[in-house]
Amino acid sequence: MANRAPTRPRRGGVAIAVVLAWTALVLVAAAGGALAAPYPALPIASDRGFLGNLTAPTLAPGAGGSISFTVGDPLAAPIDGTVLTLGVYAFNGFPGNATATGSVAGTPILSNASASSTVVSVAVGTVAPGGVYRASVGVATSGTTPSGAFAVRTALSFRSNGTAYQLESRGWFNATTWAAATQLPNGSATLNLSVLGVSGVTPETAIVVAASTFPTVLTAILVVAAIFVGAGAVVYFRRGPGSSSGAR
């Protein structure tokens, strides 16, 4: 029997296999980055000190006003690259208690020095420990703006000691995600930041649009309804001690 020459490896096939393996590793690494752990949770004692004095106006159709707020730093280190985002995202109308998410005809417009839209961002910059930044954004309605409460959601991002943090209000999450993060199987209230993927929860407010004859009591009811339903205020203001995993 004739001796067969040793089989030489197919260099082309090996090269392709190496490329495919490397590509797979890169894709896995990329996916791992996309599915990285959520933002680190902030201490319970401090996370409510970041955004405060959030006040929105009551306006007649066609009038303007402002939403005022403060951004503070309750941490022991400065926060920098701080950006506050506010956005009109839902409507609770009167009469008829009509509700809607997203824009409706005549939705109030928010504005600052650089933008005018239903969503604006304010570059706060650096805030020293214990410091407070005070500012406001403009609010403009039109003659076609309907009577009711326009819920305004908030989000605050910053870095501290090289770590990025993100806080968001109820309005950035769908009902399923919010329920999973705020209700235990037995029905008790909780707040699991790991489920939400954020460092903390910020409050919300509402712009109330009302004709001059709009009853004061109904205005107050609309404000309370918008804040409690839109912001999850009960959970936000009444949460108790929690674990380092993000459950509160």
PDB file of C-alpha atoms in Angstrom:
ATOM      1  CA  MET A   1       0.000   0.000   0.000  1.00  0.00           C
ATOM      2  CA  ALA A   2       1.384   3.350  -0.970  1.00  0.00           C
ATOM      3  CA  ASN A   3       2.130   5.729   1.822  1.00  0.00           C
ATOM      4  CA  ARG A   4      -0.171   8.768   1.821  1.00  0.00           C
ATOM      5  CA  ALA A   5       1.339  12.163   2.266  1.00  0.00           C
ATOM      6  CA  PRO A   6       0.410  13.716   5.591  1.00  0.00           C
ATOM      7  CA  THR A   7      -2.781  15.728   5.372  1.00  0.00           C
ATOM      8  CA  ARG A   8      -2.001  19.422   5.532  1.00  0.00           C
ATOM      9  CA  PRO A   9      -4.391  21.561   7.453  1.00  0.00           C
ATOM     10  CA  ARG A  10      -6.538  23.905   5.471  1.00  0.00           C
ATOM     11  CA  ARG A  11      -5.134  27.207   6.480  1.00  0.00           C
ATOM     12  CA  GLY A  12      -8.038  29.042   4.964  1.00  0.00           C
ATOM     13  CA  GLY A  13     -10.521  27.077   7.055  1.00  0.00           C
ATOM     14  CA  VAL A  14      -8.506  27.612  10.223  1.00  0.00           C
ATOM     15  CA  ALA A  15      -8.298  31.330   9.552  1.00  0.00           C
ATOM     16  CA  ILE A  16     -12.050  31.559   9.027  1.00  0.00           C
ATOM     17  CA  ALA A  17     -12.668  29.631  12.227  1.00  0.00           C
ATOM     18  CA  VAL A  18     -10.387  31.972  14.159  1.00  0.00           C
ATOM     19  CA  VAL A  19     -12.122  35.033  12.718  1.00  0.00           C
ATOM     20  CA  LEU A  20     -15.546  33.613  13.549  1.00  0.00           C
ATOM     21  CA  ALA A  21     -14.480  32.778  17.087  1.00  0.00           C
ATOM     22  CA  TRP A  22     -13.014  36.244  17.574  1.00  0.00           C
ATOM     23  CA  THR A  23     -16.146  37.858  16.170  1.00  0.00           C
ATOM     24  CA  ALA A  24     -18.284  35.808  18.554  1.00  0.00           C
ATOM     25  CA  LEU A  25     -16.167  36.953  21.487  1.00  0.00           C
ATOM     26  CA  VAL A  26     -16.498  40.571  20.419  1.00  0.00           C
ATOM     27  CA  LEU A  27     -20.278  40.217  20.063  1.00  0.00           C
ATOM     28  CA  VAL A  28     -20.549  38.568  23.479  1.00  0.00           C
ATOM     29  CA  ALA A  29     -18.447  41.324  25.007  1.00  0.00           C
ATOM     30  CA  ALA A  30     -20.597  43.951  23.341  1.00  0.00           C
ATOM     31  CA  ALA A  31     -23.774  42.268  24.545  1.00  0.00           C
ATOM     32  CA  GLY A  32     -22.303  42.051  28.024  1.00  0.00           C
ATOM     33  CA  GLY A  33     -21.681  45.787  27.951  1.00  0.00           C
ATOM     34  CA  ALA A  34     -25.233  46.439  26.792  1.00  0.00           C
ATOM     35  CA  LEU A  35     -26.572  44.194  29.543  1.00  0.00           C
ATOM     36  CA  ALA A  36     -24.254  45.538  32.206  1.00  0.00           C
ATOM     37  CA  ALA A  37     -25.441  46.004  35.744  1.00  0.00           C
ATOM     38  CA  PRO A  38     -27.797  48.953  36.277  1.00  0.00           C
ATOM     39  CA  TYR A  39     -26.642  52.230  37.748  1.00  0.00           C
ATOM     40  CA  PRO A  40     -25.486  51.902  41.371  1.00  0.00           C
ATOM     41  CA  ALA A  41     -28.142  52.629  43.969  1.00  0.00           C
ATOM     42  CA  LEU A  42     -27.773  55.790  46.014  1.00  0.00           C
ATOM     43  CA  PRO A  43     -28.124  55.788  49.799  1.00  0.00           C
ATOM     44  CA  ILE A  44     -31.741  56.021  50.863  1.00  0.00           C
ATOM     45  CA  ALA A  45     -30.944  58.913  53.168  1.00  0.00           C
ATOM     46  CA  SER A  46     -29.617  61.047  50.328  1.00  0.00           C
ATOM     47  CA  ASP A  47     -31.374  60.272  47.069  1.00  0.00           C
ATOM     48  CA  ARG A  48     -34.337  62.539  47.814  1.00  0.00           C
ATOM     49  CA  GLY A  49     -31.968  65.486  48.287  1.00  0.00           C
ATOM     50  CA  PHE A  50     -31.000  65.769  44.634  1.00  0.00           C
ATOM     51  CA  LEU A  51     -34.160  67.290  43.141  1.00  0.00           C
ATOM     52  CA  GLY A  52     -36.421  69.456  45.251  1.00  0.00           C
ATOM     53  CA  ASN A  53     -38.807  72.410  45.318  1.00  0.00           C
ATOM     54  CA  LEU A  54     -40.303  71.210  42.042  1.00  0.00           C
ATOM     55  CA  THR A  55     -43.170  73.606  41.394  1.00  0.00           C
ATOM     56  CA  ALA A  56     -45.308  73.960  38.257  1.00  0.00           C
ATOM     57  CA  PRO A  57     -47.827  76.710  37.480  1.00  0.00           C
ATOM     58  CA  THR A  58     -51.576  76.839  36.999  1.00  0.00           C
ATOM     59  CA  LEU A  59     -52.232  78.702  33.745  1.00  0.00           C
ATOM     60  CA  ALA A  60     -55.123  79.918  31.650  1.00  0.00           C
ATOM     61  CA  PRO A  61     -55.086  78.735  28.014  1.00  0.00           C
ATOM     62  CA  GLY A  62     -52.649  80.927  26.096  1.00  0.00           C
ATOM     63  CA  ALA A  63     -50.741  82.043  29.197  1.00  0.00           C
ATOM     64  CA  GLY A  64     -47.163  81.302  30.218  1.00  0.00           C
ATOM     65  CA  GLY A  65     -45.262  80.622  33.403  1.00  0.00           C
ATOM     66  CA  SER A  66     -42.365  78.547  34.670  1.00  0.00           C
ATOM     67  CA  ILE A  67     -41.428  75.336  36.457  1.00  0.00           C
ATOM     68  CA  SER A  68     -38.952  76.044  39.240  1.00  0.00           C
ATOM     69  CA  PHE A  69     -36.657  73.533  40.936  1.00  0.00           C
ATOM     70  CA  THR A  70     -33.481  73.051  42.932  1.00  0.00           C
ATOM     71  CA  VAL A  71     -30.724  70.517  42.328  1.00  0.00           C
ATOM     72  CA  GLY A  72     -28.642  69.688  45.379  1.00  0.00           C
ATOM     73  CA  ASP A  73     -25.699  67.505  46.288  1.00  0.00           C
ATOM     74  CA  PRO A  74     -26.323  65.556  49.494  1.00  0.00           C
ATOM     75  CA  LEU A  75     -23.210  63.417  48.961  1.00  0.00           C
ATOM     76  CA  ALA A  76     -19.773  63.859  50.519  1.00  0.00           C
ATOM     77  CA  ALA A  77     -18.161  64.471  47.112  1.00  0.00           C
ATOM     78  CA  PRO A  78     -18.986  66.941  44.316  1.00  0.00           C
ATOM     79  CA  ILE A  79     -21.295  65.891  41.497  1.00  0.00           C
ATOM     80  CA  ASP A  80     -20.359  66.990  37.983  1.00  0.00           C
ATOM     81  CA  GLY A  81     -21.718  66.773  34.465  1.00  0.00           C
ATOM     82  CA  THR A  82     -25.124  67.157  36.085  1.00  0.00           C
ATOM     83  CA  VAL A  83     -28.081  67.347  33.703  1.00  0.00           C
ATOM     84  CA  LEU A  84     -31.763  67.637  34.615  1.00  0.00           C
ATOM     85  CA  THR A  85     -34.362  66.616  32.024  1.00  0.00           C
ATOM     86  CA  LEU A  86     -38.041  67.564  32.238  1.00  0.00           C
ATOM     87  CA  GLY A  87     -40.731  66.378  29.838  1.00  0.00           C
ATOM     88  CA  VAL A  88     -44.503  66.640  29.466  1.00  0.00           C
ATOM     89  CA  TYR A  89     -45.682  63.079  28.911  1.00  0.00           C
ATOM     90  CA  ALA A  90     -49.317  62.559  29.971  1.00  0.00           C
ATOM     91  CA  PHE A  91     -52.602  64.438  30.190  1.00  0.00           C
ATOM     92  CA  ASN A  92     -55.545  64.179  32.570  1.00  0.00           C
ATOM     93  CA  GLY A  93     -58.361  66.309  31.178  1.00  0.00           C
ATOM     94  CA  PHE A  94     -61.413  67.971  32.664  1.00  0.00           C
ATOM     95  CA  PRO A  95     -64.343  67.725  32.255  1.00  0.00           C
ATOM     96  CA  GLY A  96     -64.762  64.063  31.483  1.00  0.00           C
ATOM     97  CA  ASN A  97     -61.501  62.963  33.117  1.00  0.00           C
ATOM     98  CA  ALA A  98     -60.051  62.177  29.676  1.00  0.00           C
ATOM     99  CA  THR A  99     -56.543  60.757  29.880  1.00  0.00           C
ATOM    100  CA  ALA A 100     -53.828  60.423  27.286  1.00  0.00           C
ATOM    101  CA  THR A 101     -50.119  59.667  27.069  1.00  0.00           C
ATOM    102  CA  GLY A 102     -47.863  61.533  24.703  1.00  0.00           C
ATOM    103  CA  SER A 103     -48.727  64.836  23.093  1.00  0.00           C
ATOM    104  CA  VAL A 104     -52.249  66.145  22.673  1.00  0.00           C
ATOM    105  CA  ALA A 105     -53.224  69.199  20.652  1.00  0.00           C
ATOM    106  CA  GLY A 106     -52.028  72.287  22.481  1.00  0.00           C
ATOM    107  CA  THR A 107     -49.629  70.474  24.836  1.00  0.00           C
ATOM    108  CA  PRO A 108     -47.650  73.034  26.876  1.00  0.00           C
ATOM    109  CA  ILE A 109     -44.150  73.768  25.589  1.00  0.00           C
ATOM    110  CA  LEU A 110     -41.124  73.896  27.896  1.00  0.00           C
ATOM    111  CA  SER A 111     -38.182  76.149  27.139  1.00  0.00           C
ATOM    112  CA  ASN A 112     -34.758  77.204  28.351  1.00  0.00           C
ATOM    113  CA  ALA A 113     -31.936  79.231  26.842  1.00  0.00           C
ATOM    114  CA  SER A 114     -31.139  76.601  24.214  1.00  0.00           C
ATOM    115  CA  ALA A 115     -34.301  74.624  23.449  1.00  0.00           C
ATOM    116  CA  SER A 116     -38.077  74.804  23.197  1.00  0.00           C
ATOM    117  CA  SER A 117     -40.069  71.570  23.133  1.00  0.00           C
ATOM    118  CA  THR A 118     -42.176  69.251  25.263  1.00  0.00           C
ATOM    119  CA  VAL A 119     -38.835  67.930  26.624  1.00  0.00           C
ATOM    120  CA  VAL A 120     -35.900  70.101  27.691  1.00  0.00           C
ATOM    121  CA  SER A 121     -32.619  69.447  29.468  1.00  0.00           C
ATOM    122  CA  VAL A 122     -30.866  71.834  31.828  1.00  0.00           C
ATOM    123  CA  ALA A 123     -27.085  71.633  32.112  1.00  0.00           C
ATOM    124  CA  VAL A 124     -26.510  72.115  35.832  1.00  0.00           C
ATOM    125  CA  GLY A 125     -22.784  71.353  35.740  1.00  0.00           C
ATOM    126  CA  THR A 126     -20.934  70.868  39.022  1.00  0.00           C
ATOM    127  CA  VAL A 127     -22.576  71.094  42.434  1.00  0.00           C
ATOM    128  CA  ALA A 128     -20.454  71.053  45.585  1.00  0.00           C
ATOM    129  CA  PRO A 129     -21.364  68.889  48.595  1.00  0.00           C
ATOM    130  CA  GLY A 130     -24.206  70.601  50.399  1.00  0.00           C
ATOM    131  CA  GLY A 131     -24.607  73.058  47.539  1.00  0.00           C
ATOM    132  CA  VAL A 132     -27.854  73.938  45.786  1.00  0.00           C
ATOM    133  CA  TYR A 133     -28.493  75.017  42.196  1.00  0.00           C
ATOM    134  CA  ARG A 134     -31.712  76.995  41.632  1.00  0.00           C
ATOM    135  CA  ALA A 135     -33.271  77.478  38.228  1.00  0.00           C
ATOM    136  CA  SER A 136     -36.471  77.264  36.212  1.00  0.00           C
ATOM    137  CA  VAL A 137     -37.720  76.447  32.725  1.00  0.00           C
ATOM    138  CA  GLY A 138     -40.377  78.376  30.890  1.00  0.00           C
ATOM    139  CA  VAL A 139     -43.860  77.028  30.185  1.00  0.00           C
ATOM    140  CA  ALA A 140     -46.039  78.276  27.320  1.00  0.00           C
ATOM    141  CA  THR A 141     -49.594  77.240  26.459  1.00  0.00           C
ATOM    142  CA  SER A 142     -51.759  78.135  23.484  1.00  0.00           C
ATOM    143  CA  GLY A 143     -55.351  79.188  23.088  1.00  0.00           C
ATOM    144  CA  THR A 144     -56.171  75.584  22.112  1.00  0.00           C
ATOM    145  CA  THR A 145     -54.582  73.973  25.175  1.00  0.00           C
ATOM    146  CA  PRO A 146     -57.328  71.924  26.857  1.00  0.00           C
ATOM    147  CA  SER A 147     -58.211  72.207  30.533  1.00  0.00           C
ATOM    148  CA  GLY A 148     -56.595  69.597  32.717  1.00  0.00           C
ATOM    149  CA  ALA A 149     -53.303  68.497  34.236  1.00  0.00           C
ATOM    150  CA  PHE A 150     -50.215  67.807  32.117  1.00  0.00           C
ATOM    151  CA  ALA A 151     -47.853  65.477  33.992  1.00  0.00           C
ATOM    152  CA  VAL A 152     -44.157  66.359  33.856  1.00  0.00           C
ATOM    153  CA  ARG A 153     -41.571  63.625  34.392  1.00  0.00           C
ATOM    154  CA  THR A 154     -37.987  64.233  35.468  1.00  0.00           C
ATOM    155  CA  ALA A 155     -34.580  62.598  35.118  1.00  0.00           C
ATOM    156  CA  LEU A 156     -31.266  63.570  36.691  1.00  0.00           C
ATOM    157  CA  SER A 157     -27.855  62.317  35.576  1.00  0.00           C
ATOM    158  CA  PHE A 158     -24.424  63.101  37.019  1.00  0.00           C
ATOM    159  CA  ARG A 159     -21.035  61.664  37.939  1.00  0.00           C
ATOM    160  CA  SER A 160     -19.414  61.489  41.352  1.00  0.00           C
ATOM    161  CA  ASN A 161     -15.916  60.158  42.014  1.00  0.00           C
ATOM    162  CA  GLY A 162     -15.867  58.863  38.436  1.00  0.00           C
ATOM    163  CA  THR A 163     -19.098  56.853  38.799  1.00  0.00           C
ATOM    164  CA  ALA A 164     -22.166  57.611  36.686  1.00  0.00           C
ATOM    165  CA  TYR A 165     -25.580  57.872  38.364  1.00  0.00           C
ATOM    166  CA  GLN A 166     -29.069  58.165  36.890  1.00  0.00           C
ATOM    167  CA  LEU A 167     -32.298  59.021  38.694  1.00  0.00           C
ATOM    168  CA  GLU A 168     -35.667  58.905  36.949  1.00  0.00           C
ATOM    169  CA  SER A 169     -39.287  59.508  37.879  1.00  0.00           C
ATOM    170  CA  ARG A 170     -42.298  57.231  37.453  1.00  0.00           C
ATOM    171  CA  GLY A 171     -43.150  58.513  33.996  1.00  0.00           C
ATOM    172  CA  TRP A 172     -40.110  56.927  32.333  1.00  0.00           C
ATOM    173  CA  PHE A 173     -41.286  53.372  33.093  1.00  0.00           C
ATOM    174  CA  ASN A 174     -44.186  51.365  31.723  1.00  0.00           C
ATOM    175  CA  ALA A 175     -46.838  50.036  34.092  1.00  0.00           C
ATOM    176  CA  THR A 176     -45.497  46.476  34.106  1.00  0.00           C
ATOM    177  CA  THR A 177     -41.938  47.471  35.018  1.00  0.00           C
ATOM    178  CA  TRP A 178     -43.094  49.929  37.657  1.00  0.00           C
ATOM    179  CA  ALA A 179     -45.405  47.367  39.262  1.00  0.00           C
ATOM    180  CA  ALA A 180     -42.628  44.757  39.344  1.00  0.00           C
ATOM    181  CA  ALA A 181     -40.321  47.222  41.087  1.00  0.00           C
ATOM    182  CA  THR A 182     -42.776  48.703  43.576  1.00  0.00           C
ATOM    183  CA  GLN A 183     -44.998  45.844  44.718  1.00  0.00           C
ATOM    184  CA  LEU A 184     -44.088  42.657  46.555  1.00  0.00           C
ATOM    185  CA  PRO A 185     -45.965  39.382  45.886  1.00  0.00           C
ATOM    186  CA  ASN A 186     -48.013  39.951  49.040  1.00  0.00           C
ATOM    187  CA  GLY A 187     -49.074  43.381  47.838  1.00  0.00           C
ATOM    188  CA  SER A 188     -46.798  45.380  50.127  1.00  0.00           C
ATOM    189  CA  ALA A 189     -45.065  48.453  48.751  1.00  0.00           C
ATOM    190  CA  THR A 190     -41.352  48.364  47.994  1.00  0.00           C
ATOM    191  CA  LEU A 191     -38.889  50.003  45.636  1.00  0.00           C
ATOM    192  CA  ASN A 192     -36.407  47.778  43.818  1.00  0.00           C
ATOM    193  CA  LEU A 193     -33.988  50.025  41.957  1.00  0.00           C
ATOM    194  CA  SER A 194     -32.310  47.023  40.333  1.00  0.00           C
ATOM    195  CA  VAL A 195     -35.531  46.247  38.469  1.00  0.00           C
ATOM    196  CA  LEU A 196     -35.784  49.860  37.316  1.00  0.00           C
ATOM    197  CA  GLY A 197     -32.088  50.023  36.457  1.00  0.00           C
ATOM    198  CA  VAL A 198     -31.602  53.439  38.064  1.00  0.00           C
ATOM    199  CA  SER A 199     -29.835  54.940  41.075  1.00  0.00           C
ATOM    200  CA  GLY A 200     -32.940  56.494  42.566  1.00  0.00           C
ATOM    201  CA  VAL A 201     -36.390  57.928  41.901  1.00  0.00           C
ATOM    202  CA  THR A 202     -37.117  61.608  41.391  1.00  0.00           C
ATOM    203  CA  PRO A 203     -40.441  63.394  41.958  1.00  0.00           C
ATOM    204  CA  GLU A 204     -42.821  64.625  39.263  1.00  0.00           C
ATOM    205  CA  THR A 205     -45.094  67.610  38.959  1.00  0.00           C
ATOM    206  CA  ALA A 206     -48.014  68.755  36.784  1.00  0.00           C
ATOM    207  CA  ILE A 207     -48.879  71.850  34.793  1.00  0.00           C
ATOM    208  CA  VAL A 208     -52.545  72.672  35.332  1.00  0.00           C
ATOM    209  CA  VAL A 209     -54.360  74.534  32.567  1.00  0.00           C
ATOM    210  CA  ALA A 210     -57.683  76.034  33.590  1.00  0.00           C
ATOM    211  CA  ALA A 211     -60.043  78.759  32.411  1.00  0.00           C
ATOM    212  CA  SER A 212     -60.543  81.696  34.766  1.00  0.00           C
ATOM    213  CA  THR A 213     -63.850  80.183  35.931  1.00  0.00           C
ATOM    214  CA  PHE A 214     -62.246  76.812  36.725  1.00  0.00           C
ATOM    215  CA  PRO A 215     -63.048  75.960  40.370  1.00  0.00           C
ATOM    216  CA  THR A 216     -60.083  76.110  42.742  1.00  0.00           C
ATOM    217  CA  VAL A 217     -61.042  72.794  44.337  1.00  0.00           C
ATOM    218  CA  LEU A 218     -61.003  71.013  40.964  1.00  0.00           C
ATOM    219  CA  THR A 219     -57.610  72.526  40.196  1.00  0.00           C
ATOM    220  CA  ALA A 220     -56.229  71.117  43.440  1.00  0.00           C
ATOM    221  CA  ILE A 221     -57.738  67.698  42.711  1.00  0.00           C
ATOM    222  CA  LEU A 222     -56.136  67.587  39.277  1.00  0.00           C
ATOM    223  CA  VAL A 223     -52.730  68.493  40.695  1.00  0.00           C
ATOM    224  CA  VAL A 224     -52.901  65.822  43.379  1.00  0.00           C
ATOM    225  CA  ALA A 225     -54.163  63.191  40.916  1.00  0.00           C
ATOM    226  CA  ALA A 226     -51.426  63.930  38.412  1.00  0.00           C
ATOM    227  CA  ILE A 227     -48.655  63.784  40.996  1.00  0.00           C
ATOM    228  CA  PHE A 228     -49.852  60.657  42.805  1.00  0.00           C
ATOM    229  CA  VAL A 229     -50.767  58.671  39.708  1.00  0.00           C
ATOM    230  CA  GLY A 230     -47.901  59.820  37.539  1.00  0.00           C
ATOM    231  CA  ALA A 231     -45.125  59.997  40.088  1.00  0.00           C
ATOM    232  CA  GLY A 232     -45.834  57.048  42.354  1.00  0.00           C
ATOM    233  CA  ALA A 233     -45.571  59.535  45.203  1.00  0.00           C
ATOM    234  CA  VAL A 234     -46.739  57.117  47.884  1.00  0.00           C
ATOM    235  CA  VAL A 235     -43.832  54.776  47.204  1.00  0.00           C
ATOM    236  CA  TYR A 236     -41.376  57.632  46.776  1.00  0.00           C
ATOM    237  CA  PHE A 237     -42.145  59.418  50.015  1.00  0.00           C
ATOM    238  CA  ARG A 238     -42.901  56.405  52.233  1.00  0.00           C
ATOM    239  CA  ARG A 239     -40.268  53.839  51.351  1.00  0.00           C
ATOM    240  CA  GLY A 240     -38.373  52.309  54.223  1.00  0.00           C
ATOM    241  CA  PRO A 241     -34.929  50.769  54.811  1.00  0.00           C
ATOM    242  CA  GLY A 242     -33.639  48.555  52.047  1.00  0.00           C
ATOM    243  CA  SER A 243     -30.832  46.280  50.983  1.00  0.00           C
ATOM    244  CA  SER A 244     -27.656  46.940  49.029  1.00  0.00           C
ATOM    245  CA  SER A 245     -29.139  45.023  46.075  1.00  0.00           C
ATOM    246  CA  GLY A 246     -31.409  47.936  45.332  1.00  0.00           C
ATOM    247  CA  ALA A 247     -34.632  46.670  46.910  1.00  0.00           C
ATOM    248  CA  ARG A 248     -36.196  49.238  49.194  1.00  0.00           C
TER     249      ARG A 248
END
